[in-house]
Amino acid sequence: MISRKNMGSPSPLLLITLVLGVCFATYNLATMVMHNRSISKLTIYNSDGGIFVDPIIKMPESVRKLKRAKMPFHVALTATDAPYSKWQCRIMYYWYKKQKDLPGSEMGGFTRILHSGNPDNLMNEIPTIIVDPLPAGLDRGYIVLNRPWAFVQWLEKATIEEEYVLMAEPDHIFITPLPNLAHGGYPAAFPFFYIKPDQNEKLLRKFFPEEMGPVTNIDPIGNSPVIIKKELLEKIAPTWMNVSLKMKDDPETDKTFGWVLEMYAYAVASALHGVQHVLQKDFMLQPPWDLEIGKKYIIHYTYGCDYNMKGELTYGKIGEWRFDKRSFLQGPPPRNLPLPPPGVPESVVTLVKMVNEATANIPNWNAE
């Protein structure tokens, strides 16, 4: 038993030891927070800025909720003058205007980058800049190959006030106001399950040499949706264009990657410049595979939605009820499309309702 008379004031040595221990612990915590803010490709954020996966440490709540100045981004999409592209652009622009000024939005200006080389009948409806297509025959029927070349020209020609750019597509619909999901020098991108650099190392080594590091340095993304600093995109875009053309020129790569070739090219070009993206699962949903809206920001209606009247997905077979953008290659869908039958997921119902609202309110909808 220790008596009180033996408990004197703590020795100076003990005090110094305690102070050093506290300083060391504080240093370690600060180091971990700084490391955590240095976002890696493995870190996946949700719409609230919280982390789904972090191999090091969960970001402290106080850091996660740090307030920042508003960072507007310019919305840019590439398009052609084909009817199929035009009706999608009109719907996309309608929802951009509805969401742009709502609380939580950091959307800035908007540009349709028209790579047909000539004006069309939407010039007065949608802010548009005209750029040249690739020389005849160079895209070999793969129209998307014009996208990187269009961005290269736009970045050279346009005066863009915003520091950031969102690369979007005509078949995107803004469900809710979109904030800037990028984190400083780290662009934000949506992770696509079918972009698999680690499973295509042999092909990718033709364009991403071993001295650049492992192929896992290549993000599992495409160029859209991506929010990126304009100065970074200005560096990446020419490389993206050149890698796309080289991939198309390589028969093995062209055959393997097919319609996602240009997506791989953007991912490779970014990695060649040492740029890694914050992977944002909440960035986008893709009906019919994503069932709920949740806290997602964009609907991407690239897949056909086919159901029987019981509300069951027919998996590759034309359903009794369907919505597929490819059904309207020659002109816009009619107004007031029938809603899906009971039991169809929320994502599909929301998509059709949003298309119907846009077509009901866009003047001269049937104009091609």
mmCIF file of C-alpha atoms in Angstrom, residues 15-174:
data_model
loop_
_atom_site.group_PDB
_atom_site.id
_atom_site.type_symbol
_atom_site.label_atom_id
_atom_site.label_comp_id
_atom_site.label_asym_id
_atom_site.label_seq_id
_atom_site.Cartn_x
_atom_site.Cartn_y
_atom_site.Cartn_z
ATOM 1 C CA LEU A 15 6.403 15.323 -17.208
ATOM 2 C CA ILE A 16 8.791 15.479 -20.158
ATOM 3 C CA THR A 17 8.013 11.852 -21.030
ATOM 4 C CA LEU A 18 4.268 12.513 -20.952
ATOM 5 C CA VAL A 19 4.590 15.644 -23.124
ATOM 6 C CA LEU A 20 6.701 13.803 -25.679
ATOM 7 C CA GLY A 21 4.197 10.949 -25.742
ATOM 8 C CA VAL A 22 1.288 13.301 -26.385
ATOM 9 C CA CYS A 23 3.227 15.110 -29.128
ATOM 10 C CA PHE A 24 4.117 11.806 -30.778
ATOM 11 C CA ALA A 25 0.487 10.648 -30.706
ATOM 12 C CA THR A 26 -0.661 14.000 -32.110
ATOM 13 C CA TYR A 27 1.953 13.781 -34.873
ATOM 14 C CA ASN A 28 0.785 10.270 -35.784
ATOM 15 C CA LEU A 29 -2.856 11.353 -35.902
ATOM 16 C CA ALA A 30 -2.019 14.363 -38.088
ATOM 17 C CA THR A 31 0.054 12.143 -40.380
ATOM 18 C CA MET A 32 -2.803 9.662 -40.744
ATOM 19 C CA VAL A 33 -5.287 12.448 -41.501
ATOM 20 C CA MET A 34 -2.944 13.949 -44.112
ATOM 21 C CA HIS A 35 -2.410 10.530 -45.612
ATOM 22 C CA ASN A 36 -6.125 9.961 -45.677
ATOM 23 C CA ARG A 37 -6.647 13.239 -47.510
ATOM 24 C CA SER A 38 -4.143 12.084 -50.122
ATOM 25 C CA ILE A 39 -6.782 10.052 -51.889
ATOM 26 C CA SER A 40 -5.854 6.785 -53.481
ATOM 27 C CA LYS A 41 -7.606 4.900 -56.237
ATOM 28 C CA LEU A 42 -8.819 2.399 -53.670
ATOM 29 C CA THR A 43 -10.817 5.032 -51.828
ATOM 30 C CA ILE A 44 -14.483 5.134 -52.833
ATOM 31 C CA TYR A 45 -16.647 7.994 -51.633
ATOM 32 C CA ASN A 46 -20.394 8.230 -51.254
ATOM 33 C CA SER A 47 -22.517 11.288 -51.928
ATOM 34 C CA ASP A 48 -21.950 12.709 -48.453
ATOM 35 C CA GLY A 49 -18.183 12.633 -48.853
ATOM 36 C CA GLY A 50 -17.893 9.580 -46.602
ATOM 37 C CA ILE A 51 -15.604 6.687 -47.401
ATOM 38 C CA PHE A 52 -16.794 3.242 -48.424
ATOM 39 C CA VAL A 53 -13.336 1.662 -48.632
ATOM 40 C CA ASP A 54 -10.059 2.958 -47.235
ATOM 41 C CA PRO A 55 -7.193 0.518 -46.692
ATOM 42 C CA ILE A 56 -5.487 2.820 -44.184
ATOM 43 C CA ILE A 57 -7.904 4.526 -41.783
ATOM 44 C CA LYS A 58 -11.422 5.899 -41.803
ATOM 45 C CA MET A 59 -11.408 9.667 -42.245
ATOM 46 C CA PRO A 60 -12.275 11.425 -38.976
ATOM 47 C CA GLU A 61 -15.713 13.020 -38.940
ATOM 48 C CA SER A 62 -14.242 16.474 -38.274
ATOM 49 C CA VAL A 63 -12.109 16.233 -41.410
ATOM 50 C CA ARG A 64 -14.820 14.672 -43.556
ATOM 51 C CA LYS A 65 -17.182 17.568 -42.903
ATOM 52 C CA LEU A 66 -14.717 20.396 -43.431
ATOM 53 C CA LYS A 67 -16.444 23.218 -45.273
ATOM 54 C CA ARG A 68 -14.933 24.464 -48.500
ATOM 55 C CA ALA A 69 -15.567 27.252 -50.948
ATOM 56 C CA LYS A 70 -17.956 26.552 -53.801
ATOM 57 C CA MET A 71 -16.144 25.049 -56.811
ATOM 58 C CA PRO A 72 -18.318 25.372 -59.937
ATOM 59 C CA PHE A 73 -17.658 23.118 -62.905
ATOM 60 C CA HIS A 74 -18.505 23.511 -66.585
ATOM 61 C CA VAL A 75 -20.753 20.803 -68.028
ATOM 62 C CA ALA A 76 -19.527 19.623 -71.434
ATOM 63 C CA LEU A 77 -20.792 16.837 -73.651
ATOM 64 C CA THR A 78 -19.856 15.774 -77.160
ATOM 65 C CA ALA A 79 -22.586 15.228 -79.725
ATOM 66 C CA THR A 80 -23.376 14.745 -83.388
ATOM 67 C CA ASP A 81 -26.119 16.289 -85.513
ATOM 68 C CA ALA A 82 -27.926 12.944 -85.874
ATOM 69 C CA PRO A 83 -31.568 12.886 -84.633
ATOM 70 C CA TYR A 84 -30.630 10.143 -82.136
ATOM 71 C CA SER A 85 -28.033 12.400 -80.507
ATOM 72 C CA LYS A 86 -30.126 15.565 -80.655
ATOM 73 C CA TRP A 87 -33.172 14.344 -78.734
ATOM 74 C CA GLN A 88 -30.962 12.989 -75.963
ATOM 75 C CA CYS A 89 -29.092 16.315 -75.732
ATOM 76 C CA ARG A 90 -32.388 18.203 -75.437
ATOM 77 C CA ILE A 91 -33.547 16.050 -72.506
ATOM 78 C CA MET A 92 -30.144 16.278 -70.861
ATOM 79 C CA TYR A 93 -30.073 20.077 -71.169
ATOM 80 C CA TYR A 94 -33.639 20.383 -69.815
ATOM 81 C CA TRP A 95 -32.648 18.592 -66.592
ATOM 82 C CA TYR A 96 -29.381 20.506 -66.343
ATOM 83 C CA LYS A 97 -31.376 23.771 -66.292
ATOM 84 C CA LYS A 98 -33.772 22.415 -63.655
ATOM 85 C CA GLN A 99 -31.000 21.277 -61.293
ATOM 86 C CA LYS A 100 -28.354 23.944 -61.908
ATOM 87 C CA ASP A 101 -29.466 26.595 -59.433
ATOM 88 C CA LEU A 102 -30.901 24.367 -56.711
ATOM 89 C CA PRO A 103 -29.206 24.072 -53.295
ATOM 90 C CA GLY A 104 -26.234 21.730 -53.396
ATOM 91 C CA SER A 105 -25.487 22.297 -57.069
ATOM 92 C CA GLU A 106 -22.072 23.446 -58.231
ATOM 93 C CA MET A 107 -22.943 23.276 -61.918
ATOM 94 C CA GLY A 108 -21.621 26.188 -63.916
ATOM 95 C CA GLY A 109 -21.955 26.806 -67.627
ATOM 96 C CA PHE A 110 -22.931 24.270 -70.287
ATOM 97 C CA THR A 111 -21.512 23.444 -73.712
ATOM 98 C CA ARG A 112 -22.593 20.942 -76.325
ATOM 99 C CA ILE A 113 -19.438 20.189 -78.329
ATOM 100 C CA LEU A 114 -20.854 19.449 -81.772
ATOM 101 C CA HIS A 115 -18.276 17.463 -83.723
ATOM 102 C CA SER A 116 -20.132 17.309 -87.026
ATOM 103 C CA GLY A 117 -18.339 20.404 -88.304
ATOM 104 C CA ASN A 118 -21.543 22.297 -89.157
ATOM 105 C CA PRO A 119 -24.330 24.065 -87.230
ATOM 106 C CA ASP A 120 -27.670 22.358 -86.666
ATOM 107 C CA ASN A 121 -31.154 23.396 -85.568
ATOM 108 C CA LEU A 122 -30.339 23.298 -81.827
ATOM 109 C CA MET A 123 -27.826 26.144 -81.889
ATOM 110 C CA ASN A 124 -30.322 28.597 -80.364
ATOM 111 C CA GLU A 125 -31.666 26.102 -77.834
ATOM 112 C CA ILE A 126 -28.471 24.644 -76.348
ATOM 113 C CA PRO A 127 -25.142 26.492 -75.886
ATOM 114 C CA THR A 128 -23.005 24.902 -78.582
ATOM 115 C CA ILE A 129 -19.520 25.125 -80.020
ATOM 116 C CA ILE A 130 -18.739 23.530 -83.392
ATOM 117 C CA VAL A 131 -15.571 21.504 -83.882
ATOM 118 C CA ASP A 132 -14.322 19.334 -86.706
ATOM 119 C CA PRO A 133 -14.802 15.585 -86.899
ATOM 120 C CA LEU A 134 -11.834 13.317 -87.451
ATOM 121 C CA PRO A 135 -10.697 13.110 -91.072
ATOM 122 C CA ALA A 136 -12.978 10.910 -93.145
ATOM 123 C CA GLY A 137 -12.493 7.204 -92.497
ATOM 124 C CA LEU A 138 -10.231 7.614 -89.483
ATOM 125 C CA ASP A 139 -12.899 6.586 -86.987
ATOM 126 C CA ARG A 140 -13.767 3.488 -89.083
ATOM 127 C CA GLY A 141 -17.398 3.645 -88.026
ATOM 128 C CA TYR A 142 -16.571 4.018 -84.333
ATOM 129 C CA ILE A 143 -18.133 7.449 -83.896
ATOM 130 C CA VAL A 144 -17.047 7.733 -80.250
ATOM 131 C CA LEU A 145 -13.449 8.046 -81.457
ATOM 132 C CA ASN A 146 -14.347 11.663 -82.247
ATOM 133 C CA ARG A 147 -14.863 12.439 -78.543
ATOM 134 C CA PRO A 148 -11.225 12.982 -77.476
ATOM 135 C CA TRP A 149 -10.497 14.979 -80.637
ATOM 136 C CA ALA A 150 -13.579 17.117 -79.930
ATOM 137 C CA PHE A 151 -12.366 17.865 -76.397
ATOM 138 C CA VAL A 152 -8.887 18.758 -77.648
ATOM 139 C CA GLN A 153 -10.379 21.337 -80.035
ATOM 140 C CA TRP A 154 -12.854 22.703 -77.478
ATOM 141 C CA LEU A 155 -10.152 23.245 -74.876
ATOM 142 C CA GLU A 156 -8.090 25.137 -77.456
ATOM 143 C CA LYS A 157 -10.942 27.267 -78.831
ATOM 144 C CA ALA A 158 -13.264 27.989 -75.916
ATOM 145 C CA THR A 159 -13.058 30.450 -73.043
ATOM 146 C CA ILE A 160 -14.046 28.393 -70.006
ATOM 147 C CA GLU A 161 -14.567 30.405 -66.850
ATOM 148 C CA GLU A 162 -14.807 27.478 -64.447
ATOM 149 C CA GLU A 163 -11.706 25.773 -63.061
ATOM 150 C CA TYR A 164 -13.325 22.338 -63.364
ATOM 151 C CA VAL A 165 -15.056 20.454 -66.182
ATOM 152 C CA LEU A 166 -17.662 17.694 -66.047
ATOM 153 C CA MET A 167 -17.377 15.430 -69.084
ATOM 154 C CA ALA A 168 -20.916 14.173 -69.637
ATOM 155 C CA GLU A 169 -22.877 12.371 -72.356
ATOM 156 C CA PRO A 170 -26.207 12.965 -74.110
ATOM 157 C CA ASP A 171 -27.841 9.988 -72.374
ATOM 158 C CA HIS A 172 -27.239 11.424 -68.897
ATOM 159 C CA ILE A 173 -30.100 12.831 -66.821
ATOM 160 C CA PHE A 174 -29.389 14.836 -63.670
#
